[in-house]
Coordinates of C-alpha atoms in Angstrom, one line a residue:
M1 CA -45.2 -34.1 108.7
N2 CA -43.1 -37.0 109.7
R3 CA -42.5 -40.9 108.4
T4 CA -45.5 -41.5 109.6
W5 CA -48.3 -39.5 107.9
S6 CA -46.1 -40.3 104.9
A7 CA -47.1 -44.3 105.2
S8 CA -51.1 -42.7 105.6
V9 CA -51.0 -41.7 102.3
G10 CA -51.5 -45.1 100.2
E11 CA -54.2 -45.7 103.1
A12 CA -55.9 -42.1 103.0
K13 CA -56.1 -43.1 98.7
K14 CA -57.6 -45.9 99.1
K15 CA -60.3 -44.0 101.4
V16 CA -60.8 -41.7 98.1
E17 CA -61.1 -44.2 95.9
N18 CA -63.6 -46.5 98.7
G19 CA -65.7 -43.4 98.1
V20 CA -65.3 -42.1 102.2
A21 CA -63.8 -38.6 102.3
D22 CA -63.6 -35.7 105.1
G23 CA -66.2 -32.8 104.4
S24 CA -65.4 -30.1 106.4
R25 CA -64.2 -27.1 105.8
H26 CA -60.9 -26.1 104.1
E27 CA -58.5 -24.4 106.0
S28 CA -55.9 -23.9 103.9
V29 CA -56.0 -23.7 99.4
A30 CA -53.5 -24.2 97.4
L31 CA -53.2 -23.5 93.9
V32 CA -51.4 -26.5 91.9
V33 CA -49.5 -24.4 88.3
G34 CA -47.8 -26.8 86.5
V35 CA -50.9 -29.8 87.7
T36 CA -50.6 -31.7 85.4
G37 CA -46.8 -32.0 85.3
I38 CA -45.1 -35.1 87.1
V39 CA -44.9 -33.3 90.3
G40 CA -48.0 -31.3 90.2
N41 CA -50.3 -34.6 89.4
S42 CA -48.9 -35.6 92.3
L43 CA -50.0 -32.7 94.3
A44 CA -53.2 -32.9 93.2
E45 CA -53.7 -36.4 94.1
I46 CA -52.5 -36.1 97.7
L47 CA -53.4 -32.1 98.8
P48 CA -56.5 -33.4 99.0
L49 CA -56.6 -36.4 100.4
S50 CA -58.4 -35.9 104.6
D51 CA -54.4 -36.4 106.8
T52 CA -52.8 -34.0 104.7
P53 CA -51.4 -32.0 107.2
G54 CA -52.3 -27.9 106.3
G55 CA -55.7 -29.7 105.6
P56 CA -58.4 -30.1 104.7
W57 CA -57.6 -28.4 101.4
K58 CA -58.9 -27.0 98.3
V59 CA -57.4 -27.3 95.3
Y60 CA -56.8 -24.9 92.4
G61 CA -54.9 -26.3 89.4
V62 CA -54.0 -24.9 86.3
A63 CA -52.3 -26.2 83.2
R64 CA -52.1 -24.8 79.4
R65 CA -53.4 -27.2 78.1
P66 CA -56.9 -28.7 78.3
R67 CA -57.4 -31.1 81.1
P68 CA -56.2 -35.1 80.3
D69 CA -59.1 -37.4 81.4
W70 CA -55.6 -39.4 83.1
N71 CA -55.9 -36.4 85.6
A72 CA -59.5 -35.8 86.0
E73 CA -59.7 -38.1 88.5
H74 CA -58.2 -35.6 90.9
P75 CA -60.2 -33.4 93.0
V76 CA -59.4 -30.5 92.2
E77 CA -60.7 -27.2 90.5
Y78 CA -58.9 -27.2 86.9
I79 CA -57.8 -23.6 85.5
Q80 CA -56.3 -24.4 81.3
C81 CA -54.6 -20.6 81.1
D82 CA -51.5 -19.8 79.0
I83 CA -49.5 -18.5 81.7
S84 CA -46.7 -17.2 79.3
N85 CA -49.5 -14.6 78.6
A86 CA -49.6 -11.2 81.3
D87 CA -53.5 -10.8 80.6
E88 CA -54.1 -13.8 80.5
T89 CA -53.4 -14.8 83.6
K90 CA -53.9 -11.8 85.5
S91 CA -57.7 -12.6 83.8
K92 CA -58.0 -16.1 85.3
L93 CA -56.5 -15.7 88.3
S94 CA -56.5 -12.4 90.1
K95 CA -59.8 -14.4 90.8
L96 CA -58.6 -16.8 93.2
T97 CA -59.1 -15.0 96.5
D98 CA -59.0 -17.3 98.2
V99 CA -55.4 -18.9 97.6
T100 CA -53.4 -19.0 100.4
H101 CA -50.3 -21.2 99.0
I102 CA -48.5 -21.6 95.7
F103 CA -46.7 -24.8 94.5
Y104 CA -45.2 -24.0 91.7
V105 CA -44.4 -26.9 89.8
T106 CA -44.1 -26.2 85.1
W107 CA -41.3 -24.7 83.5
A108 CA -40.4 -23.9 79.5
L109 CA -38.3 -25.1 77.5
R110 CA -36.7 -23.4 74.9
F111 CA -33.1 -23.3 72.6
T112 CA -30.7 -21.2 74.3
E113 CA -30.4 -20.7 78.4
A114 CA -30.9 -16.9 77.7
E115 CA -34.5 -18.0 76.4
N116 CA -35.3 -20.0 78.7
I117 CA -34.2 -16.9 81.8
E118 CA -36.6 -15.5 79.7
V119 CA -39.9 -17.5 79.0
N120 CA -40.0 -19.1 82.4
N121 CA -39.5 -15.7 84.4
L122 CA -42.1 -14.1 82.5
M123 CA -43.9 -16.4 83.7
L124 CA -43.5 -17.5 87.3
R125 CA -43.7 -13.3 87.9
N126 CA -47.4 -12.9 85.4
V127 CA -49.0 -15.8 88.1
L128 CA -46.9 -13.9 91.2
Q129 CA -47.9 -10.4 89.6
A130 CA -51.8 -12.1 89.1
V131 CA -51.9 -13.7 92.4
I132 CA -50.8 -12.0 95.3
P133 CA -51.7 -8.7 95.3
A134 CA -55.2 -10.2 94.7
A135 CA -54.7 -13.3 98.1
A136 CA -55.2 -12.1 101.0
N137 CA -55.0 -14.7 102.6
L138 CA -51.7 -16.1 100.7
R139 CA -49.5 -17.3 103.4
H140 CA -47.0 -19.2 101.1
V141 CA -44.8 -19.9 97.9
C142 CA -43.2 -23.1 97.1
L143 CA -41.2 -23.1 93.7
Q144 CA -39.7 -26.1 92.8
T145 CA -36.4 -26.7 90.5
G146 CA -33.4 -29.8 90.9
T147 CA -30.2 -30.5 90.8
K148 CA -29.4 -28.1 87.8
H149 CA -29.1 -25.2 90.4
Y150 CA -25.7 -28.0 91.9
V151 CA -24.0 -28.1 87.4
G152 CA -25.4 -26.1 85.9
P153 CA -28.0 -25.3 82.2
F154 CA -28.2 -28.6 80.0
D155 CA -25.8 -26.7 76.5
M156 CA -23.1 -26.2 79.7
L157 CA -23.0 -30.1 81.6
D158 CA -19.2 -30.6 80.6
K159 CA -17.9 -26.7 79.6
I160 CA -18.7 -25.5 84.0
E161 CA -16.4 -26.7 86.7
W162 CA -19.2 -28.4 88.9
H163 CA -18.9 -28.0 93.1
E164 CA -17.4 -31.6 94.8
P165 CA -20.5 -33.2 95.7
P166 CA -22.6 -34.7 97.3
F167 CA -25.0 -31.1 96.6
T168 CA -26.0 -29.4 100.3
E169 CA -28.2 -26.2 99.6
E170 CA -26.1 -23.6 101.0
M171 CA -23.3 -24.0 98.0
P172 CA -22.6 -20.6 96.5
R173 CA -24.4 -20.4 92.8
L174 CA -22.9 -21.5 89.7
D175 CA -21.1 -18.2 87.9
C176 CA -23.2 -19.1 84.6
P177 CA -26.3 -18.0 83.5
N178 CA -29.7 -20.2 84.7
F179 CA -33.1 -19.8 84.9
Y180 CA -33.0 -21.7 88.2
Y181 CA -31.0 -18.3 90.1
T182 CA -33.5 -16.0 88.1
L183 CA -36.6 -17.5 89.4
E184 CA -35.3 -17.7 92.9
D185 CA -35.0 -14.0 92.1
V186 CA -38.0 -13.3 90.5
M187 CA -40.2 -14.4 93.7
F188 CA -37.5 -13.4 96.5
E189 CA -39.1 -10.2 94.8
E190 CA -42.9 -10.8 94.4
V191 CA -43.1 -12.1 97.7
A192 CA -41.7 -9.2 99.2
K193 CA -43.6 -6.8 97.9
K194 CA -46.2 -8.7 100.7
P195 CA -44.9 -9.0 104.4
G196 CA -46.2 -12.0 106.2
V197 CA -45.5 -14.8 103.0
T198 CA -43.2 -17.1 103.2
W199 CA -41.5 -19.9 100.3
S200 CA -39.2 -21.9 100.0
V201 CA -37.5 -23.9 97.0
H202 CA -37.7 -27.0 96.5
R203 CA -34.3 -29.0 94.6
P204 CA -35.4 -33.0 93.3
H205 CA -33.1 -34.9 91.2
Q206 CA -34.1 -37.1 88.1
I207 CA -37.8 -37.8 88.9
F208 CA -39.2 -40.9 89.1
G209 CA -42.9 -40.1 88.8
F210 CA -46.1 -40.4 86.0
S211 CA -47.2 -37.6 83.4
P212 CA -47.4 -38.2 79.7
Y213 CA -46.6 -34.2 79.6
S214 CA -44.4 -33.9 81.8
M215 CA -40.6 -33.3 79.0
M216 CA -38.8 -34.8 81.5
N217 CA -40.1 -37.9 82.6
L218 CA -38.0 -40.5 82.8
V219 CA -40.5 -44.0 83.3
G220 CA -42.1 -43.4 80.8
T221 CA -40.0 -42.8 78.0
L222 CA -37.6 -45.9 79.8
S223 CA -41.2 -47.3 79.4
A224 CA -41.7 -47.0 75.5
Y225 CA -38.1 -48.3 74.6
A226 CA -39.1 -51.0 76.2
A227 CA -42.4 -51.4 75.1
I228 CA -40.6 -51.1 71.4
C229 CA -38.1 -53.5 72.0
K230 CA -40.4 -56.3 73.0
H231 CA -42.5 -55.7 70.6
Q232 CA -40.4 -56.4 68.3
G233 CA -38.3 -59.1 70.0
L234 CA -34.9 -56.8 70.5
P235 CA -32.7 -57.1 73.7
L236 CA -33.3 -54.0 76.2
L237 CA -29.9 -52.4 76.3
F238 CA -29.1 -49.9 78.5
P239 CA -28.7 -46.6 76.7
G240 CA -26.0 -45.3 78.2
T241 CA -22.7 -44.8 79.6
K242 CA -20.7 -47.9 81.8
S243 CA -19.7 -45.2 84.2
V244 CA -24.0 -44.0 85.2
W245 CA -24.7 -48.2 84.4
E246 CA -22.3 -48.7 87.7
S247 CA -22.7 -46.1 89.9
Y248 CA -24.4 -45.3 92.6
S249 CA -27.1 -42.8 92.2
I250 CA -29.8 -41.1 93.0
A251 CA -34.1 -40.3 92.3
S252 CA -37.0 -38.6 93.5
D253 CA -40.5 -40.2 93.9
A254 CA -43.0 -37.2 92.6
D255 CA -45.1 -38.2 95.2
L256 CA -42.5 -37.6 98.2
I257 CA -41.5 -34.5 95.9
A258 CA -45.4 -33.4 96.7
E259 CA -45.0 -34.2 100.7
H260 CA -42.0 -32.7 100.7
E261 CA -43.1 -29.5 99.2
I262 CA -46.5 -29.1 101.9
W263 CA -44.9 -30.4 104.9
A264 CA -42.6 -27.0 104.6
C265 CA -45.7 -25.0 104.2
A266 CA -47.1 -27.0 106.6
S267 CA -43.6 -26.5 109.9
P268 CA -43.0 -23.2 110.7
K269 CA -39.5 -24.4 110.1
A270 CA -39.6 -25.3 107.0
K271 CA -39.9 -21.4 106.3
N272 CA -38.0 -19.1 103.7
Q273 CA -35.1 -22.0 103.6
A274 CA -34.2 -24.7 100.3
F275 CA -34.4 -28.1 100.4
N276 CA -32.7 -30.8 98.4
V277 CA -34.8 -33.7 97.8
H278 CA -35.5 -37.2 97.4
N279 CA -35.3 -40.4 97.9
G280 CA -33.1 -40.8 100.0
D281 CA -31.1 -44.4 99.4
Y282 CA -29.3 -44.9 96.2
F283 CA -28.8 -47.6 93.1
R284 CA -28.0 -48.4 90.1
W285 CA -29.0 -48.3 87.0
K286 CA -28.2 -51.9 86.2
Q287 CA -30.4 -53.2 89.7
L288 CA -33.3 -50.8 88.0
W289 CA -32.6 -52.2 84.1
K290 CA -33.3 -56.1 85.7
V291 CA -37.0 -54.0 86.8
L292 CA -37.9 -53.1 83.5
A293 CA -37.1 -55.9 81.5
E294 CA -39.0 -57.2 83.6
E295 CA -41.7 -55.6 83.7
F296 CA -42.0 -56.5 80.1
G297 CA -41.0 -59.4 80.0
I298 CA -38.1 -59.2 77.9
K299 CA -35.7 -61.7 79.2
E300 CA -32.5 -60.4 77.2
Y301 CA -31.4 -57.3 79.1
G302 CA -28.3 -55.1 79.9
F303 CA -25.3 -52.8 79.3
K304 CA -22.9 -53.4 75.7
E305 CA -19.5 -52.6 75.5
S306 CA -19.4 -49.6 72.5
E307 CA -17.2 -46.9 71.5
K308 CA -20.4 -44.5 71.6
P309 CA -23.0 -44.6 74.1
L310 CA -27.0 -46.2 72.8
S311 CA -28.5 -42.9 72.1
L312 CA -32.6 -43.8 72.2
T313 CA -32.8 -40.2 70.1
E314 CA -31.2 -41.9 67.1
L315 CA -32.6 -45.1 68.2
M316 CA -35.9 -43.8 68.3
K317 CA -35.8 -41.5 65.3
D318 CA -37.8 -44.2 63.1
K319 CA -40.1 -46.1 65.3
G320 CA -43.1 -43.0 65.7
P321 CA -44.7 -46.0 62.5
V322 CA -43.7 -48.6 65.4
W323 CA -45.3 -47.4 68.7
E324 CA -48.9 -46.4 66.6
E325 CA -48.6 -50.8 65.7
I326 CA -48.4 -51.1 69.2
V327 CA -50.9 -49.0 70.7
K328 CA -52.9 -50.0 67.9
K329 CA -52.6 -53.9 69.5
N330 CA -52.7 -53.0 72.7
N331 CA -55.7 -50.9 72.7
L332 CA -53.9 -48.3 74.3
K333 CA -54.4 -44.4 74.8
P334 CA -53.6 -43.3 71.7
T335 CA -50.0 -41.1 71.4
K336 CA -47.1 -40.2 69.7
L337 CA -44.3 -42.1 70.3
E338 CA -43.0 -38.2 71.2
E339 CA -44.7 -37.7 73.8
V340 CA -44.1 -40.8 76.2
G341 CA -40.4 -40.8 74.8
I342 CA -38.1 -37.3 75.8
W343 CA -35.9 -39.5 74.1
W344 CA -33.1 -36.2 74.2
F345 CA -33.9 -36.2 78.6
S346 CA -33.0 -39.7 78.6
D347 CA -30.0 -39.4 77.2
V348 CA -28.9 -36.7 78.8
M349 CA -30.1 -38.4 82.4
L350 CA -28.2 -41.8 81.3
G351 CA -25.6 -40.3 80.1
T352 CA -23.5 -37.5 81.8
D353 CA -21.5 -38.7 85.4
T354 CA -24.3 -39.4 87.7
V355 CA -24.5 -36.9 91.2
T356 CA -25.6 -36.6 94.8
S357 CA -26.7 -35.1 96.9
S358 CA -27.0 -34.3 100.6
M359 CA -30.4 -34.4 102.2
N360 CA -28.8 -34.1 106.1
K361 CA -30.7 -30.6 106.1
S362 CA -34.4 -31.6 105.7
K363 CA -34.0 -34.6 108.0
E364 CA -32.4 -32.1 110.5
F365 CA -35.6 -29.2 110.0
G366 CA -37.6 -32.3 110.4
Y367 CA -38.6 -33.8 107.6
V368 CA -38.2 -37.7 107.4
G369 CA -40.0 -39.2 104.8
F370 CA -37.8 -41.6 101.7
R371 CA -38.4 -43.9 99.1
D372 CA -37.4 -47.1 97.9
S373 CA -36.3 -46.2 94.6
A374 CA -36.5 -50.0 92.6
K375 CA -39.6 -50.1 94.3
S376 CA -41.0 -46.0 94.2
F377 CA -39.3 -46.8 89.8
D378 CA -42.0 -50.1 89.4
H379 CA -44.5 -48.8 91.2
W380 CA -44.9 -45.3 88.2
I381 CA -43.8 -48.2 85.3
N382 CA -47.5 -50.2 86.3
Q383 CA -48.5 -46.5 87.2
M384 CA -47.7 -45.6 83.1
K385 CA -49.5 -49.1 81.9
S386 CA -52.2 -48.8 84.6
H387 CA -53.3 -45.4 82.6
K388 CA -52.9 -47.0 79.3
I389 CA -50.0 -45.3 78.3
V390 CA -48.2 -48.4 77.5
P391 CA -48.8 -51.9 77.3

């Protein structure tokens, strides 16, 4: 996979939209666990394209809830399954004997890291124990985690000492509980039971993408905030610290992450490796804030100095009725505000000092994909609009 393939994704998508598809037999069969998530949705769109490396691909998609209409256009065999239930997982996934690649791009959030470890380990182990013994031609397991590998869980961000950024993949694990670490250990243990199966770990930063079901959808959250500001005639104030407003930040485009994960499946050099994955450029939030304001037609916007950073959790706690007005006025898809706006996540990401990670290892192993973060941010805002989630 190279820059040429990455650039051709848009053209391939147009071919599918225009009814031109490759009808040849499938060389690879993907199981995307978390197919309605922010990266799962991108995998569901990109894997079936005619020029995707390793293909043609047949795709199974697994998610806990019924299939939403915004995901239904992808040529994926959808399987509704609660993977925290071992019996249900085995019953539904052990039948998928033709799977060659597993993309595990889901997670569950609980109140403590101990609970996160327990439930997320259970989910991954249930999937692997159902599929690995049954899929005779399984070749690769792709596990997505993230930058918390280097900074620790959310509830310990200000309590432990991080490594010095930019973060590199060979940095040792921090001395703290972290479900990302135990997910890796579960994967290593289960994959080792079947000789010849390889793995890869992918660690994105804050993700720019589309999924109303994602628990970490920053673009959707900020779009909902901007829509409310526009509706009420309020200035679009930055809900974070001055440091984050002015510092250099990085982000990971959801399509880019999907491409990176597919590259690891297709490239012999990338097997049994962990990789950071982000857009490869830097931005300042004060630059992206202009993009957000312009997309929603807001003239007054920026950062306002105060003793305490603006918190969207506090600001949005009574805005449910306002969102109902916006949905009705603009004929949007029926949603609850708390489904679209993940306020706590925005408060964490925009209220914590920015960090960076290195993409050198991916480049050394042959991956040269990239995104312009400002264009990515704007693209995913417009995806939210085109699916009628925000006005």
